[in-house]
Amino acid sequence: MTPLVMVHGFMGGGAQWDGEVAALSDSHEVIALDLPGFGRNADLEPINTIGGFADWVTEQLEKRGVRQFHLLGHSMGGMIVQDIARKVPDRIASLILYATGAKGVLPGRFETIAQSKARAQTDGARTTARRIAATWFLRGDAAPGYASCAAIAERATLPAIMAGLDAMEGWSGEAALAALRPKTLIIWGDCDRTYAWAQTEQLWKTIPNTRLAVVPACAHAVHLEKPDLFAALLQDHLSHV
């Protein structure tokens, strides 16, 4: 059985995928990684480039003996998996780009990367984690999934937060989109405050072999706002690859 590798985004962690791990466990092995500086790997030295994160993920899979895999990336993780798919295309069974885009500067984001950096330096790591995590939900910090998501985000130190923002700001995957060959599912919540429709549309229209799922009344955390629908989208995609 070809495993599904899930790569979280900025200030995320492997624990955020617990629902998907449970939902898919009967049909697929799920590998939910924690990137250096985040989640359960908050003690590891942060990485400040998307390419560096991509190499780290590939190395972890090599150590586990995982040669062929489906690959999902959320938000910043979507940037990372685009780089992985570009670097080792023969190892990717399929690609899932979730709430992400091809421009690291994030045009249309709720605030610019520069603003996030300045506010993080002023407010500190914990306040930044809780504030930004609230933007991922349609109902903000009143959303049912907010508390667990914010708790994961709070594990990130200020150096990890700054490194992640540097990584996104310094990256663009636009030139490589047309060369991505895996069958690709794109998932986007229509109220996402981080990635505007133009980023999603660019992925959909430029990557050669794509399907698009737009989920209504969801922001940046579809997997927590509509978990059953999200799991069904993954099952459907994986069963038709």
CSV table of C-alpha atoms in Angstrom, one decimal:
chain,number,residue,atom,x,y,z
A,1,MET,CA,0.0,0.0,0.0
A,2,THR,CA,1.4,3.4,-1.0
A,3,PRO,CA,1.5,5.6,2.0
A,4,LEU,CA,0.1,9.2,2.2
A,5,VAL,CA,2.7,11.7,3.5
A,6,MET,CA,1.2,14.8,5.1
A,7,VAL,CA,3.2,18.0,5.4
A,8,HIS,CA,1.8,20.7,7.6
A,9,GLY,CA,2.1,24.4,7.1
A,10,PHE,CA,3.5,27.4,9.0
A,11,MET,CA,3.1,26.9,12.8
A,12,GLY,CA,1.4,23.6,12.2
A,13,GLY,CA,2.3,20.1,13.3
A,14,GLY,CA,1.7,16.4,12.7
A,15,ALA,CA,-0.9,16.2,15.4
A,16,GLN,CA,-3.3,18.4,13.4
A,17,TRP,CA,-3.8,15.4,11.1
A,18,ASP,CA,-5.1,13.0,13.8
A,19,GLY,CA,-8.6,13.0,12.3
A,20,GLU,CA,-7.3,12.2,8.8
A,21,VAL,CA,-5.0,9.5,10.2
A,22,ALA,CA,-8.0,7.8,11.9
A,23,ALA,CA,-10.3,8.3,8.9
A,24,LEU,CA,-7.8,6.7,6.4
A,25,SER,CA,-6.2,4.1,8.7
A,26,ASP,CA,-8.3,1.3,7.2
A,27,SER,CA,-7.2,1.9,3.7
A,28,HIS,CA,-3.9,3.8,3.8
A,29,GLU,CA,-0.8,4.2,5.9
A,30,VAL,CA,-0.5,7.9,6.8
A,31,ILE,CA,2.8,9.5,7.7
A,32,ALA,CA,2.2,12.9,9.4
A,33,LEU,CA,5.6,14.6,9.8
A,34,ASP,CA,6.6,17.5,12.1
A,35,LEU,CA,8.9,20.0,10.4
A,36,PRO,CA,12.0,21.2,12.2
A,37,GLY,CA,11.0,24.0,14.6
A,38,PHE,CA,7.3,23.0,14.8
A,39,GLY,CA,5.0,20.6,16.5
A,40,ARG,CA,6.8,17.7,18.1
A,41,ASN,CA,10.0,18.8,16.5
A,42,ALA,CA,10.0,22.3,18.0
A,43,ASP,CA,13.4,21.5,19.6
A,44,LEU,CA,15.1,21.0,16.3
A,45,GLU,CA,17.0,23.8,14.6
A,46,PRO,CA,14.6,25.8,12.3
A,47,ILE,CA,15.1,25.8,8.5
A,48,ASN,CA,14.7,29.0,6.7
A,49,THR,CA,14.2,27.9,3.0
A,50,ILE,CA,11.4,26.0,1.3
A,51,GLY,CA,14.1,24.0,-0.5
A,52,GLY,CA,15.7,23.1,2.8
A,53,PHE,CA,12.4,21.9,4.2
A,54,ALA,CA,11.8,19.8,1.1
A,55,ASP,CA,15.2,18.2,1.4
A,56,TRP,CA,14.6,17.4,5.1
A,57,VAL,CA,11.3,15.7,4.3
A,58,THR,CA,12.9,13.6,1.6
A,59,GLU,CA,15.7,12.6,3.9
A,60,GLN,CA,13.2,11.5,6.6
A,61,LEU,CA,11.3,9.3,4.1
A,62,GLU,CA,14.6,7.8,2.9
A,63,LYS,CA,15.4,6.9,6.5
A,64,ARG,CA,12.1,5.2,6.8
A,65,GLY,CA,12.6,3.3,3.6
A,66,VAL,CA,9.6,5.0,1.9
A,67,ARG,CA,10.3,5.2,-1.8
A,68,GLN,CA,6.9,5.8,-3.4
A,69,PHE,CA,4.2,7.9,-1.7
A,70,HIS,CA,1.2,10.2,-2.1
A,71,LEU,CA,2.1,13.6,-1.0
A,72,LEU,CA,-0.1,16.3,0.7
A,73,GLY,CA,1.0,19.7,1.6
A,74,HIS,CA,-1.0,22.4,3.5
A,75,SER,CA,-0.2,26.1,3.2
A,76,MET,CA,3.6,26.5,3.6
A,77,GLY,CA,3.6,22.7,3.4
A,78,GLY,CA,2.1,23.0,-0.1
A,79,MET,CA,5.1,25.0,-1.2
A,80,ILE,CA,7.4,22.3,0.3
A,81,VAL,CA,5.7,19.5,-1.5
A,82,GLN,CA,5.8,21.4,-4.8
A,83,ASP,CA,9.6,21.4,-4.4
A,84,ILE,CA,9.7,17.7,-3.5
A,85,ALA,CA,7.6,16.9,-6.6
A,86,ARG,CA,10.0,18.9,-8.7
A,87,LYS,CA,13.1,17.3,-7.3
A,88,VAL,CA,12.0,13.6,-7.1
A,89,PRO,CA,9.0,13.3,-9.5
A,90,ASP,CA,9.5,9.6,-10.0
A,91,ARG,CA,8.7,8.9,-6.3
A,92,ILE,CA,5.4,10.8,-6.2
A,93,ALA,CA,2.3,8.6,-6.7
A,94,SER,CA,0.0,11.7,-6.6
A,95,LEU,CA,0.0,15.2,-5.2
A,96,ILE,CA,-2.6,17.1,-3.0
A,97,LEU,CA,-2.1,20.8,-2.8
A,98,TYR,CA,-4.3,22.1,0.1
A,99,ALA,CA,-4.9,25.8,0.8
A,100,THR,CA,-1.6,26.8,-0.8
A,101,GLY,CA,-0.2,28.5,-3.8
A,102,ALA,CA,2.9,29.1,-6.0
A,103,LYS,CA,3.9,32.5,-4.6
A,104,GLY,CA,5.6,32.6,-1.2
A,105,VAL,CA,4.9,36.3,-0.7
A,106,LEU,CA,1.2,35.4,-0.4
A,107,PRO,CA,-0.6,38.2,-2.3
A,108,GLY,CA,-4.0,38.9,-0.8
A,109,ARG,CA,-3.0,37.4,2.6
A,110,PHE,CA,-4.7,38.9,5.7
A,111,GLU,CA,-1.4,40.7,6.3
A,112,THR,CA,2.0,40.8,4.5
A,113,ILE,CA,4.9,38.7,5.5
A,114,ALA,CA,6.7,41.8,6.6
A,115,GLN,CA,3.9,42.8,8.9
A,116,SER,CA,3.8,39.3,10.4
A,117,LYS,CA,7.6,39.5,11.1
A,118,ALA,CA,7.2,42.9,12.8
A,119,ARG,CA,4.3,41.8,14.9
A,120,ALA,CA,6.0,38.6,15.9
A,121,GLN,CA,9.0,40.5,17.2
A,122,THR,CA,6.8,42.9,19.1
A,123,ASP,CA,4.2,40.4,20.4
A,124,GLY,CA,6.3,37.3,21.0
A,125,ALA,CA,5.8,33.7,19.9
A,126,ARG,CA,2.8,32.6,21.9
A,127,THR,CA,0.6,35.7,21.1
A,128,THR,CA,1.6,35.4,17.4
A,129,ALA,CA,0.7,31.7,17.3
A,130,ARG,CA,-2.7,32.3,18.8
A,131,ARG,CA,-3.4,35.4,16.7
A,132,ILE,CA,-2.5,33.8,13.4
A,133,ALA,CA,-4.1,30.4,14.2
A,134,ALA,CA,-7.4,32.3,14.6
A,135,THR,CA,-7.2,33.5,11.0
A,136,TRP,CA,-7.3,29.9,9.8
A,137,PHE,CA,-11.0,29.5,10.9
A,138,LEU,CA,-14.1,31.1,9.6
A,139,ARG,CA,-15.2,31.7,13.2
A,140,GLY,CA,-11.8,32.7,14.4
A,141,ASP,CA,-11.0,31.7,18.0
A,142,ALA,CA,-14.6,30.7,18.5
A,143,ALA,CA,-14.2,27.8,16.1
A,144,PRO,CA,-14.4,24.3,17.6
A,145,GLY,CA,-11.0,23.3,16.2
A,146,TYR,CA,-9.2,26.5,17.2
A,147,ALA,CA,-8.0,25.5,20.7
A,148,SER,CA,-6.2,22.3,19.5
A,149,CYS,CA,-4.8,24.1,16.5
A,150,ALA,CA,-3.5,27.0,18.6
A,151,ALA,CA,-1.9,24.6,21.1
A,152,ILE,CA,0.1,23.1,18.3
A,153,ALA,CA,1.1,26.5,16.9
A,154,GLU,CA,2.2,27.6,20.4
A,155,ARG,CA,5.0,25.1,20.3
A,156,ALA,CA,6.9,27.2,17.7
A,157,THR,CA,9.6,29.4,19.1
A,158,LEU,CA,10.2,32.9,17.8
A,159,PRO,CA,13.3,31.8,15.8
A,160,ALA,CA,11.2,29.1,14.1
A,161,ILE,CA,8.4,31.6,13.3
A,162,MET,CA,10.9,34.0,11.8
A,163,ALA,CA,12.6,31.2,9.9
A,164,GLY,CA,9.3,30.0,8.5
A,165,LEU,CA,8.3,33.5,7.4
A,166,ASP,CA,11.7,33.9,5.7
A,167,ALA,CA,11.3,30.6,3.9
A,168,MET,CA,7.9,31.7,2.4
A,169,GLU,CA,9.1,35.2,1.6
A,170,GLY,CA,12.1,33.8,-0.3
A,171,TRP,CA,10.3,31.2,-2.4
A,172,SER,CA,8.4,31.1,-5.7
A,173,GLY,CA,7.3,27.9,-7.5
A,174,GLU,CA,5.6,29.6,-10.4
A,175,ALA,CA,8.2,28.6,-13.0
A,176,ALA,CA,8.0,24.9,-12.1
A,177,LEU,CA,4.2,24.5,-12.1
A,178,ALA,CA,3.8,23.5,-15.7
A,179,ALA,CA,6.4,20.8,-15.3
A,180,LEU,CA,4.7,19.1,-12.4
A,181,ARG,CA,3.5,15.7,-13.6
A,182,PRO,CA,1.7,13.8,-10.8
A,183,LYS,CA,-2.1,13.6,-10.8
A,184,THR,CA,-3.0,16.6,-8.5
A,185,LEU,CA,-5.9,17.4,-6.3
A,186,ILE,CA,-6.3,21.0,-5.2
A,187,ILE,CA,-8.4,21.8,-2.2
A,188,TRP,CA,-9.4,25.3,-1.2
A,189,GLY,CA,-11.8,26.8,1.3
A,190,ASP,CA,-13.7,29.7,-0.3
A,191,CYS,CA,-13.2,32.0,2.7
A,192,ASP,CA,-9.5,31.4,3.0
A,193,ARG,CA,-7.8,34.6,4.4
A,194,THR,CA,-4.3,33.4,3.6
A,195,TYR,CA,-4.5,32.3,0.0
A,196,ALA,CA,-6.7,34.2,-2.3
A,197,TRP,CA,-8.5,32.6,-5.2
A,198,ALA,CA,-6.0,33.8,-7.7
A,199,GLN,CA,-3.3,31.6,-6.2
A,200,THR,CA,-5.6,28.5,-6.3
A,201,GLU,CA,-6.7,29.3,-9.8
A,202,GLN,CA,-3.1,29.5,-10.9
A,203,LEU,CA,-2.4,26.0,-9.6
A,204,TRP,CA,-5.5,24.7,-11.2
A,205,LYS,CA,-4.9,26.2,-14.6
A,206,THR,CA,-1.1,25.7,-14.8
A,207,ILE,CA,-0.4,22.2,-13.4
A,208,PRO,CA,-1.2,19.8,-16.2
A,209,ASN,CA,-3.2,17.1,-14.5
A,210,THR,CA,-5.4,18.6,-11.8
A,211,ARG,CA,-8.8,18.4,-10.2
A,212,LEU,CA,-10.2,21.2,-8.0
A,213,ALA,CA,-12.3,21.0,-4.9
A,214,VAL,CA,-13.6,24.3,-3.6
A,215,VAL,CA,-15.2,23.8,-0.1
A,216,PRO,CA,-17.8,26.4,0.8
A,217,ALA,CA,-18.0,28.3,4.1
A,218,CYS,CA,-14.4,27.3,5.1
A,219,ALA,CA,-11.3,29.3,5.7
A,220,HIS,CA,-7.7,28.0,5.9
A,221,ALA,CA,-8.4,24.9,8.0
A,222,VAL,CA,-10.9,22.9,6.0
A,223,HIS,CA,-9.7,19.6,7.6
A,224,LEU,CA,-10.9,20.9,11.0
A,225,GLU,CA,-13.9,22.9,9.9
A,226,LYS,CA,-15.4,20.2,7.7
A,227,PRO,CA,-13.4,17.1,8.6
A,228,ASP,CA,-15.8,14.5,7.2
A,229,LEU,CA,-15.9,16.2,3.8
A,230,PHE,CA,-12.2,16.7,3.8
A,231,ALA,CA,-11.6,13.0,4.6
A,232,ALA,CA,-14.0,12.0,1.8
A,233,LEU,CA,-12.1,14.2,-0.7
A,234,LEU,CA,-8.9,12.5,0.2
A,235,GLN,CA,-10.5,9.0,0.0
A,236,ASP,CA,-11.9,9.8,-3.4
A,237,HIS,CA,-8.7,11.1,-4.7
A,238,LEU,CA,-6.6,8.2,-3.4
A,239,SER,CA,-9.0,5.6,-4.7
A,240,HIS,CA,-8.9,7.0,-8.3
A,241,VAL,CA,-5.1,7.4,-8.7
